[in-house]
XYZ file of C-alpha atoms in Angstrom:
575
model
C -44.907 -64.798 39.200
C -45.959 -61.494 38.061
C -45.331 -60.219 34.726
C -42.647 -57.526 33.820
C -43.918 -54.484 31.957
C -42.342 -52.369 29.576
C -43.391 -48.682 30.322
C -43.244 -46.649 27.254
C -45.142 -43.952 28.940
C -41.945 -41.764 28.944
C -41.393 -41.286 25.244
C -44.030 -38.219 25.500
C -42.302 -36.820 28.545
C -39.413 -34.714 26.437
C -42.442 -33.101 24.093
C -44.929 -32.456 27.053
C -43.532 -33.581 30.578
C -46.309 -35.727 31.048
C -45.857 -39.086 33.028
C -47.430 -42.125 34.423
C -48.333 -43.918 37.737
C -45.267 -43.876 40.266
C -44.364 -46.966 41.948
C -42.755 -47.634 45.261
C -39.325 -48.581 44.563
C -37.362 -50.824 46.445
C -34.311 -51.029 44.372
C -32.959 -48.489 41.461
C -30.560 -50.255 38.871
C -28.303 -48.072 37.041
C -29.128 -47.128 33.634
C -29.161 -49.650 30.863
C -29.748 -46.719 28.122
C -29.166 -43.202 27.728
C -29.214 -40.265 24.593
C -28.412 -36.986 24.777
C -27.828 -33.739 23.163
C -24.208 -32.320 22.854
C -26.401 -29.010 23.763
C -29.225 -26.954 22.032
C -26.950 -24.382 20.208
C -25.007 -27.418 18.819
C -28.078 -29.312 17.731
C -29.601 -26.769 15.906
C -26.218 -25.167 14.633
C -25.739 -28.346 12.836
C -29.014 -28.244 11.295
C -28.514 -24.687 9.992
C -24.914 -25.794 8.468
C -27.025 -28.473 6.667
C -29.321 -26.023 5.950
C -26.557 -23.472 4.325
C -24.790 -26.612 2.464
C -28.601 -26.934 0.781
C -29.151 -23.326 0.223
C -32.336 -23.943 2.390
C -31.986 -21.021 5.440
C -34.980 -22.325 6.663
C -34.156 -25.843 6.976
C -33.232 -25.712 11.138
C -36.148 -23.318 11.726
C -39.300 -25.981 10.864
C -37.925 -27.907 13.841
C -36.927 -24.694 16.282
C -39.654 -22.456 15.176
C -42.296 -25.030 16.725
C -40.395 -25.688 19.543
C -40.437 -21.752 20.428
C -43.717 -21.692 20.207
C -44.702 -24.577 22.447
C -42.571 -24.083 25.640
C -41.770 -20.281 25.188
C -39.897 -17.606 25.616
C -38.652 -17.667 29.342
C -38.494 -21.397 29.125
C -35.781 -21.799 26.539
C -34.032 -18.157 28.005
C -33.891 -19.823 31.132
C -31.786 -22.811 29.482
C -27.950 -23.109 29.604
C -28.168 -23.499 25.206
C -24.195 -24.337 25.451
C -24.624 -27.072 27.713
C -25.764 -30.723 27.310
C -29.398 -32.618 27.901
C -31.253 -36.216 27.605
C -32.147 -38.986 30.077
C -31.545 -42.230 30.808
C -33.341 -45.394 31.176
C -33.101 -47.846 34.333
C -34.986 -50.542 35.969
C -36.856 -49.620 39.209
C -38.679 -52.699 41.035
C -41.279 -54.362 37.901
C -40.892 -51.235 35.739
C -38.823 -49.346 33.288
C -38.318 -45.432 34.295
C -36.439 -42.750 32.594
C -34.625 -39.721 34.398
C -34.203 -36.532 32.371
C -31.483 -33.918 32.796
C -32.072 -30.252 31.642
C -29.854 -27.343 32.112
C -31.850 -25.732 34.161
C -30.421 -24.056 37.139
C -34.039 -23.482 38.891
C -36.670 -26.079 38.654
C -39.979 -24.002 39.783
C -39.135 -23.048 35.370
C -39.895 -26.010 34.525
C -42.965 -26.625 37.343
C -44.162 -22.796 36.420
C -44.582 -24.368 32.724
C -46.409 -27.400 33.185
C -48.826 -25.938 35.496
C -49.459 -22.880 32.921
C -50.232 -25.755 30.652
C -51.973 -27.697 32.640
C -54.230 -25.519 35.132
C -55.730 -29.128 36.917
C -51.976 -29.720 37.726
C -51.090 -28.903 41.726
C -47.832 -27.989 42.147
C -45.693 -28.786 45.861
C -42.591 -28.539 47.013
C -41.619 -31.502 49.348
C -39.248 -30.828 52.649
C -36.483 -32.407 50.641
C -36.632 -29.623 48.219
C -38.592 -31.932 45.490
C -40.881 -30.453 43.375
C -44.357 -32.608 42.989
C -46.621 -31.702 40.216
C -49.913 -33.768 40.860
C -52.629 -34.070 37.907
C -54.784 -36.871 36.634
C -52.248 -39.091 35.018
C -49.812 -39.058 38.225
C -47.431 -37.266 39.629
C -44.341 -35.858 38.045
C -41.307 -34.943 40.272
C -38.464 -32.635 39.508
C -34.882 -31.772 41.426
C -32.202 -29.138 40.954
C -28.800 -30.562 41.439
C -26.371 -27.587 40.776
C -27.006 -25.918 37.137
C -28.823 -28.832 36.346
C -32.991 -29.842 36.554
C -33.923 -33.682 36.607
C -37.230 -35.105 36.129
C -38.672 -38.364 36.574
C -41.869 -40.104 37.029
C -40.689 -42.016 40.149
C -38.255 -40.355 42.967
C -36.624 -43.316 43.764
C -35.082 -42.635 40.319
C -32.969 -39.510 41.405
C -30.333 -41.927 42.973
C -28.866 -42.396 40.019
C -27.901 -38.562 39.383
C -24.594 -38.200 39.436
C -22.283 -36.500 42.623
C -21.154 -34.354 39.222
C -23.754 -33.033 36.618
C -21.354 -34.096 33.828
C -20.712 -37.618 34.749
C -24.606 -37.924 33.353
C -23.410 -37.588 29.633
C -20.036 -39.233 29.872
C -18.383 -41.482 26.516
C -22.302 -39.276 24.711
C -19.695 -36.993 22.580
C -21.845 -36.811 19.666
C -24.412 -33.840 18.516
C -26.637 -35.989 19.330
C -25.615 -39.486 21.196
C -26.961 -43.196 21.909
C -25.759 -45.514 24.856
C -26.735 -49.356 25.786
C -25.042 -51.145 28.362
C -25.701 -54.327 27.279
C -24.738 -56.115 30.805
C -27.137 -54.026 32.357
C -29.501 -54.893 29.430
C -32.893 -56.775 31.582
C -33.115 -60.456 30.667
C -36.696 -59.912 30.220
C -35.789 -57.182 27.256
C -33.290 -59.937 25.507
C -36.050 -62.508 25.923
C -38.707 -60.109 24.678
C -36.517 -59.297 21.442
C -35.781 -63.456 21.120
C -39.516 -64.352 21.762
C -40.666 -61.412 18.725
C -38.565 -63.830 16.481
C -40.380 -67.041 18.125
C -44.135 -65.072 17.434
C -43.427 -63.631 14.059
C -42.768 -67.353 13.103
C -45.944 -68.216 14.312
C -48.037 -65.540 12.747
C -46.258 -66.301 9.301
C -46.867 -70.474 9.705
C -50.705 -69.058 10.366
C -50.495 -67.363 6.922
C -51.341 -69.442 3.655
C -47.633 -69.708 2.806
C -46.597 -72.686 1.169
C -45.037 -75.634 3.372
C -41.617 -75.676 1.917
C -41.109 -72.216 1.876
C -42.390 -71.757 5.797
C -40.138 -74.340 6.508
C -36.969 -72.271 4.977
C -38.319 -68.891 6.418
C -38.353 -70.925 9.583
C -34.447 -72.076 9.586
C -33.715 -68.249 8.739
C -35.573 -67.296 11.785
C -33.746 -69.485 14.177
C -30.104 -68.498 12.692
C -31.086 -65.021 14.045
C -32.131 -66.420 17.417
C -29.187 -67.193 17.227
C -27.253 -64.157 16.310
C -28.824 -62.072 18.597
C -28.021 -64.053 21.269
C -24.056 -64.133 20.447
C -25.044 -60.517 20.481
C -26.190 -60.501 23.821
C -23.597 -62.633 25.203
C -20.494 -60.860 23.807
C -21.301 -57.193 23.773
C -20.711 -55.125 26.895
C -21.292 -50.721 25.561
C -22.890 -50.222 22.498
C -22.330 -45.835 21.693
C -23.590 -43.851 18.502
C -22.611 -40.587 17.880
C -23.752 -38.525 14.943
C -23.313 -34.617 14.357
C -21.561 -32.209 11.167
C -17.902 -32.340 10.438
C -17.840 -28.696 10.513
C -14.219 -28.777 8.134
C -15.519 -31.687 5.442
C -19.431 -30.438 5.379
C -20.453 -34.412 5.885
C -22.535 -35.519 8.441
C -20.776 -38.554 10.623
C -22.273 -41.148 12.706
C -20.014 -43.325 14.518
C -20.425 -46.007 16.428
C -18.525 -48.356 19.316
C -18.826 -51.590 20.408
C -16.970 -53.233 23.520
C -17.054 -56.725 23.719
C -16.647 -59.165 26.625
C -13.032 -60.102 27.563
C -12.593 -64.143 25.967
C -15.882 -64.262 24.222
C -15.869 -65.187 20.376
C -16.064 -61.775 19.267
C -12.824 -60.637 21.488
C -11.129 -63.578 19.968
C -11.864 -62.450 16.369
C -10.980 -58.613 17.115
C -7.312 -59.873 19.250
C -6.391 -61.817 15.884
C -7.849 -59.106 13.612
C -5.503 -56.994 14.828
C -2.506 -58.907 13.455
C -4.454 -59.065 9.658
C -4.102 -56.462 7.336
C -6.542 -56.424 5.068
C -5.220 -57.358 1.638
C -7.558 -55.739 -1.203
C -7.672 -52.188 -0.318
C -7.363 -50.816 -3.996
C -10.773 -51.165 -4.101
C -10.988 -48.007 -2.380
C -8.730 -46.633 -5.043
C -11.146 -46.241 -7.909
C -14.396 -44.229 -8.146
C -17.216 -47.259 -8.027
C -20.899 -46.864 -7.998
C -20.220 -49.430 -4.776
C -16.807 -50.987 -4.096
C -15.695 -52.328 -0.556
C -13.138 -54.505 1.051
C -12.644 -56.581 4.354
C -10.854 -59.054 6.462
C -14.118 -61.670 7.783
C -12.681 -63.816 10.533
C -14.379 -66.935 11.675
C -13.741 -69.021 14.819
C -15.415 -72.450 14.553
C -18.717 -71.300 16.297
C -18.933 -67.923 13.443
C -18.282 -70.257 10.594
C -21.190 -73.007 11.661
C -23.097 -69.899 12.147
C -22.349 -68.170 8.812
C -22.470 -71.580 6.763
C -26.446 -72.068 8.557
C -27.446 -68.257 7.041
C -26.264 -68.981 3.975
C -27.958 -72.395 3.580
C -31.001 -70.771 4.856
C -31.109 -67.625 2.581
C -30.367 -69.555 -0.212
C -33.330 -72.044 0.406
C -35.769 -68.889 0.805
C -34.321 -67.615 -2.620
C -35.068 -71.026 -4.021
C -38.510 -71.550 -2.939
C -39.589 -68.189 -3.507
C -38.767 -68.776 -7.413
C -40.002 -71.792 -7.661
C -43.022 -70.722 -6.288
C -43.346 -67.032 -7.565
C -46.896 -66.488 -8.990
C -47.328 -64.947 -12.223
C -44.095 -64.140 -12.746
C -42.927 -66.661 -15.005
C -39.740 -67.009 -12.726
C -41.606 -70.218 -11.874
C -41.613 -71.564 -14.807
C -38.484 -70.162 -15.899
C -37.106 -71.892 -12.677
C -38.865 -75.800 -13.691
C -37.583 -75.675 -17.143
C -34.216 -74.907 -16.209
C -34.150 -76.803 -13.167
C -31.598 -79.669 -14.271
C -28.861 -76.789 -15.909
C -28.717 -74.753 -12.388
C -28.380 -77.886 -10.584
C -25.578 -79.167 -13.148
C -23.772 -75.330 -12.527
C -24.286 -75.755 -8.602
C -23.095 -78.988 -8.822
C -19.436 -77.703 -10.789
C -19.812 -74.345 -7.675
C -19.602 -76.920 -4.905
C -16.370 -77.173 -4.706
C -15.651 -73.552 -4.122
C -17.626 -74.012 -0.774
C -14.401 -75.293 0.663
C -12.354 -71.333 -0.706
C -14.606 -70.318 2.652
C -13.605 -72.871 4.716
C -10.739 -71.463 6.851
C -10.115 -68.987 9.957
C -9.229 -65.847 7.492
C -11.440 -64.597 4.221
C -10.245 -61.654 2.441
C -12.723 -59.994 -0.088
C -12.693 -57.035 -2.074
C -15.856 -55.907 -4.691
C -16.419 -52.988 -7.048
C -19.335 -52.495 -9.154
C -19.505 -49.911 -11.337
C -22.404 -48.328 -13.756
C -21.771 -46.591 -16.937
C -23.954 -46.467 -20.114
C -23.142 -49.356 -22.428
C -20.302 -49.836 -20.089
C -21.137 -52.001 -16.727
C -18.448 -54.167 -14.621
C -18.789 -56.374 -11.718
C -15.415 -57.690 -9.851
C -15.193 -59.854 -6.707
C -12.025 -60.548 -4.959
C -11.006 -63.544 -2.381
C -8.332 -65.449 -0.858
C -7.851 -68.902 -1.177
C -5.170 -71.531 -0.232
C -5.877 -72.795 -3.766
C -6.894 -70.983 -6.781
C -5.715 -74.257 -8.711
C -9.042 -75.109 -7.680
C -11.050 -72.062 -9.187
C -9.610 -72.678 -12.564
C -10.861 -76.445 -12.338
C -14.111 -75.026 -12.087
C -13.715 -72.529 -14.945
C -12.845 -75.627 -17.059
C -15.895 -77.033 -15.962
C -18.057 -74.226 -16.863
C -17.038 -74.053 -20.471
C -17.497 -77.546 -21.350
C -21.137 -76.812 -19.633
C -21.291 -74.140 -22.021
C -20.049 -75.999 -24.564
C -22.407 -78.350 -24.498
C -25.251 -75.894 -24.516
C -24.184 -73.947 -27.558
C -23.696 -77.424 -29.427
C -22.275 -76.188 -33.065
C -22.857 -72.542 -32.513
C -20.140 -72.757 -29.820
C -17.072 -70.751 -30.581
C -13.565 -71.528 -29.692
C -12.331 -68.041 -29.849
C -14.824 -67.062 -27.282
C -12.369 -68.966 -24.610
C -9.355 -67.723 -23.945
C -6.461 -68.689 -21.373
C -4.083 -66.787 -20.231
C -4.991 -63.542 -21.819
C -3.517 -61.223 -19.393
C -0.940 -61.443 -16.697
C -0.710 -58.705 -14.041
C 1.447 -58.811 -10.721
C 1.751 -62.703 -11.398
C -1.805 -63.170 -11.596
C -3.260 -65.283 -14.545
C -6.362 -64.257 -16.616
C -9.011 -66.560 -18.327
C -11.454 -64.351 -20.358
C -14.952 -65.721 -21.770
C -16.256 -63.648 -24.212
C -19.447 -63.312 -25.612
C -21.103 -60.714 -27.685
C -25.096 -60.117 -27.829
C -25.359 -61.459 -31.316
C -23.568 -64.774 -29.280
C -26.626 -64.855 -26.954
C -28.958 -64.284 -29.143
C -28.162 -67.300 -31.327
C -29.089 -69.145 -28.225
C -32.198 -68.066 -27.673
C -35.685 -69.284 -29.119
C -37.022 -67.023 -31.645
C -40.396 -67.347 -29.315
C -38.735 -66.027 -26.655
C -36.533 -63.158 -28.092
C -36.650 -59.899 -27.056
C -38.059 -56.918 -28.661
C -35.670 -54.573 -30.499
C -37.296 -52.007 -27.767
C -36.121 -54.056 -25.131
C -32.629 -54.586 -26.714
C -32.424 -51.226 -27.496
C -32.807 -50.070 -23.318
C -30.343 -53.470 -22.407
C -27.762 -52.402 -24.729
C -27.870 -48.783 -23.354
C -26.801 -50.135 -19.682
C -25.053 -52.607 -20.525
C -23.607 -52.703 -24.056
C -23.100 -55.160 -27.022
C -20.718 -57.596 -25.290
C -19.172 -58.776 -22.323
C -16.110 -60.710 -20.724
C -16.091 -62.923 -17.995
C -12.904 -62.697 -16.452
C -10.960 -65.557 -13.946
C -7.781 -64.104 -12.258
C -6.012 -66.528 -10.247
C -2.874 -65.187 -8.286
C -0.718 -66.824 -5.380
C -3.430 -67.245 -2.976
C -6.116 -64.731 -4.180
C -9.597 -65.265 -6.957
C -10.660 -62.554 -8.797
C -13.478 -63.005 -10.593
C -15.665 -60.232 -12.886
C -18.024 -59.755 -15.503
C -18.460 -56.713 -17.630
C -17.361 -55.016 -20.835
C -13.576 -54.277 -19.932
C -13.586 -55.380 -16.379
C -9.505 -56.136 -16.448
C -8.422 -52.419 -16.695
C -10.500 -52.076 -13.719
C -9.000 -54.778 -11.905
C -5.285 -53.681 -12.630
C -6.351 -50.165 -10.617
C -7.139 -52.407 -7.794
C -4.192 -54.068 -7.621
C -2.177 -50.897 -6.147
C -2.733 -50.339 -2.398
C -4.887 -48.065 -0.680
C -2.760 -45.293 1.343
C -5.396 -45.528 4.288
C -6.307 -48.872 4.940
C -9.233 -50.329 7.371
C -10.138 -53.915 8.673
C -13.651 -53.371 6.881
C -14.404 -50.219 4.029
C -17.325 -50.132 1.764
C -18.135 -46.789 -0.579
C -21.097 -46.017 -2.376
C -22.007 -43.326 -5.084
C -25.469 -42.239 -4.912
C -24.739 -39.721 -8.041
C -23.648 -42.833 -9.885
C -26.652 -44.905 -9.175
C -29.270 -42.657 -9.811
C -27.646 -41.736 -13.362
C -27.940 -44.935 -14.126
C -31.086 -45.602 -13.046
C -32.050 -42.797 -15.428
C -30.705 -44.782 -18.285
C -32.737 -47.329 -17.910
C -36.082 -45.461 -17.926
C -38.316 -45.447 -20.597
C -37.540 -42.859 -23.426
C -41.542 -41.990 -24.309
C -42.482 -39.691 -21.363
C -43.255 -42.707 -18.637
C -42.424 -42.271 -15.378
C -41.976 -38.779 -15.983
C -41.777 -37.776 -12.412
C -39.607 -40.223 -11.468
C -37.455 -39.007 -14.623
C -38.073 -35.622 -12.820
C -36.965 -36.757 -9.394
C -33.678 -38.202 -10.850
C -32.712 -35.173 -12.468
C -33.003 -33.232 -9.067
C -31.266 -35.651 -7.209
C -28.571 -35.994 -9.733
C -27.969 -31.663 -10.065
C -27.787 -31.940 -6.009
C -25.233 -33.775 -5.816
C -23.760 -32.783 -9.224
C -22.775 -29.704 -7.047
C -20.597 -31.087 -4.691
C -17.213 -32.464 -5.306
C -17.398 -35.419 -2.231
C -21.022 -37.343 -2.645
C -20.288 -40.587 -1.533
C -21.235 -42.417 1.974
C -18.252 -43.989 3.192
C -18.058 -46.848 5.794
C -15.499 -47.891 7.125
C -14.289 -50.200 10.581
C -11.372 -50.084 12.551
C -10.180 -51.769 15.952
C -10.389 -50.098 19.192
C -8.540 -51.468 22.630
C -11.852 -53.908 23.389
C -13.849 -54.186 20.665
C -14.790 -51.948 17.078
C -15.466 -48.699 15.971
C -17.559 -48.133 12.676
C -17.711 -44.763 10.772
C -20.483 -43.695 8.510
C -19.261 -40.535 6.744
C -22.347 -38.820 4.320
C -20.464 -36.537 2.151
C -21.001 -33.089 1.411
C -23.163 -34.249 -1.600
C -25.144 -36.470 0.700
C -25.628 -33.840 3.716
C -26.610 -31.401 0.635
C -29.014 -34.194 -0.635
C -30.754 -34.604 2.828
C -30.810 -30.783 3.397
C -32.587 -30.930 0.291
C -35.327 -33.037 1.250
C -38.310 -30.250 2.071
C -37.162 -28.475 -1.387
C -37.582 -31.419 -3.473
C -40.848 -32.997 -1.971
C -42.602 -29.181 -2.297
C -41.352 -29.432 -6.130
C -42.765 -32.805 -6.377
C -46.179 -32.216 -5.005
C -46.409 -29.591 -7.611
């Protein structure tokens, strides 16, 4: 049987309209992929509001500038700038061809071009009013439909233009836009992606990695075999659309995804639906990342999830135990029978994920001296979670020995909306009692921790009706209580993260003696960028369409100023 090839040839055609060998087709499928441009003006006028938002002017003109150069003058005059462009790809006999669609109302442009480029190229019109531009590397052919130019590298492709010019860039609403139909997808393509899983396997098992660790890597490998091919069995249109929010100054990508009517992943969007998604006043307060979501699981998702969790944590695992020159080895073998004594008191909390439905809610947020961690869940029985926290303090308990403190413990410290709070509190003077005088730290080394992360901490056990909250910090409670008040705008899935946030913190834990002064540098920028600008978060968030999802990715003005930024700061760097 003979192979299938994947022609690639076309990703230089939209930079030089060069092709490769044509083919006698037999049979055209439709397209399987297509991207596009809302139009030129639009493209470019997005750039330059970037551009403005950065106080760069020239930030849209090192793309156009070249571009005016190269195809010139009457070339770009002669396009409609207002009106929309790209190509699609599509499946003709053993190979993979694209068709292009300019706004071109007269296709001897475009011919006129390539031939003043290339002076071997021989340029002639067929009786079907085809243009044929011969050269060395094949023949390229080009058809006006209306206001519109196509080119392709094989005629046969032109049956797939449209009876109507716009019909090429319908459901591409985007500045610029990305389409797969994934039933049209080739099985050789979904093979080719499964068998790059099968051979990176077998070039890491020819690599000196140790046995045990291969043999986790491997499981991982084969739970995204797996994944991908739920993927490929449940998704029918995949679209991304990106472009400027003109009104908010952030820069949006969005994407859909359809699913297949009764597959797994139609099931889990029908019930979704009905869910609303319980810990949304974790969108509430300002988090250097904070997030919430309904997860559910039909029996083949939670088989699924349970195998990449197994097989992540066995990579973690052997990778420790095996790090070189870390100490993290070590670290891991002397230690070995206390983590398998606290995993042992966890496994019961295995069963919290057990069910159809799992609510979760996170914040983390980073302040100097002041740090907080809180995780959220459902779960038919938080009895169970404070079993465990029993558990743990005895374990701790019998670790400290004498220097153990009772009034570290304490049950019941807080109620809020009927939800109970254990508190374990320990101070850095606490910790340090524990530890070896071999192996204490330096007072430099204390000196940066306590900057991040201060001189004690709590960890915190909420238990409510059917909800966990568990957290870690200096006064993580507070925190939690602003959670606790709904979000006026809720989604199925929302996550938020503030870049000004992490790079300040970052900052604080640099060195104070003049290291890393460019990356000191660096942060500083980064942090007056978006210092400027009120919104500089990336938000994601998920909601439910008719037959499937829609995710939004919203960078901030902060963010869009940040990226805009880009040529500034790496010229300043280089300095």
């Amino acid at each position: 049987m003979k192979q299938r090839i994947f022609n690639f040839r076309w990703l230089w055609v939209w930079v030089i309209l060069v092709g490769g060998m044509p083919i006698q087709a037999a049979e055209v499928s439709q397209p399987f992929f297509k991207m596009a441009l809302k139009s030129y003006n639009q493209f470019f006028g997005d750039m330059r509001q970037i551009g403005q938002i950065a106080s760069d002017s020239a930030f849209a003109t090192t793309v156009e500038l070249p571009l005016q150069i190269y195809f010139g003058a009457d070339l770009l005059e002669s396009l409609d700038k207002d009106a929309p462009l790209g190509f699609s790809l599509q499946k003709v006999d053993e190979e993979y061809q694209p068709l292009f669609a300019f706004p071109l109302d007269d296709a001897t442009i475009l011919s006129d071009f390539i031939a003043a480029k290339n002076p071997e190229a021989d340029v002639a019109e067929q009786e079907n009013g085809v243009i044929v531009v011969t050269w060395g590397l094949g023949d390229l052919f080009l058809k006006t439909v209306g206001d519109w130019t196509y080119v392709a590298l094989n005629e046969a492709v032109f049956q797939n233009i449209p009876e109507k010019n716009e019909d090429f860039f319908v459901g591409l609403e985007g500045t610029i836009s990305w389409q797969f139909d994934m039933r049209l997808l080739p099985q050789e393509v979904k093979e080719t992606i499964l068998q790059a899983f099968s051979q990176g396997a077998d070039l890491a098992e020819n690599t000196e990695l140790p046995e045990s660790l291969w043999e986790a890597q491997k499981k991982q490998i084969e739970v995204a075999k797996k994944s991908f091919q739920m993927i490929f069995d449940s998704y029918t249109l995949c679209t991304l659309d990106m472009g400027m929010n003109e009104a908010t100054k952030s820069l949006e990508l969005e994407c859909e995804v359809q699913v297949a009517p009764g597959c797994s992943f139609d099931k889990i969007v029908q019930k979704g639906r009905t869910i609303p998604a319980r810990f949304t006043g974790f969108a509430n307060t300002e988090w250097v990342l904070s997030g919430y979501g309904v997860t559910i699981l039909d029996e083949e998702m939670r088989e699924l999830q349970k195998e990449n969790m197994e097989s992540t944590f066995s990579v973690i695992r052997e990778a420790f135990r095996l790090a070189p020159d870390t100490g993290v080895a070590e670290f891991f073998t002397q230690n070995e029978a206390l983590f398998s004594q606290i995993l042992e008191i966890l496994k019961p909390l295995e069963s919290l994920c057990d069910q159809e439905e799992i609510q979760t809610g996170f914040g983390i947020r980073f302040e100097p001296k002041n740090t907080n961690a809180v995780l959220a869940f459902s779960a038919k029985d938080p009895a169970l979670v404070e079993t465990v926290f029993q558990k743990l303090v005895a374990l701790a308990k019998e670790k400290a020995g004498d220097k153990f403190k009772e009034e570290w413990v304490k049950y019941d410290v807080q109620t809020l909306q009927e939800i109970r709070f254990h508190q374990l509190k320990l101070t850095l003077d606490d910790i340090l009692a524990w530890i070896p005088e071999e192996d204490a730290p330096t007072e430099e080394e204390l000196a940066a921790f306590q900057e991040v992360a201060g001189d004690s901490w709590e960890f915190v056990l909420g238990m409510g009706k059917d909800s966990v909250y568990l957290a870690i910090g200096n006064q993580p409670i507070p925190l939690i209580e602003q959670t606790l008040t709904p979000a006026e705008k809720a989604y199925p899935a929302y996550i938020s993260v503030s870049l000004y946030q992490i790079f300040d913190y970052y900052a604080h834990t640099l060195p104070k003696d003049g290291a890393n002064s460019k990356t000191t540098s660096l942060l500083q920028i980064m942090k007056e960028i978006l210092a400027g600008c009120e919104a500089n978060q990336c938000v994601i968030s998920t909601e439910y369409t008719e037959n499937g999802v829609r995710s939004q990715v919203i960078l901030q003005e902060g963010v869009t100023r940040l990226i805009g930024s880009l040529r500034s700061i790496a010229t300043i760097m280089a300095m």
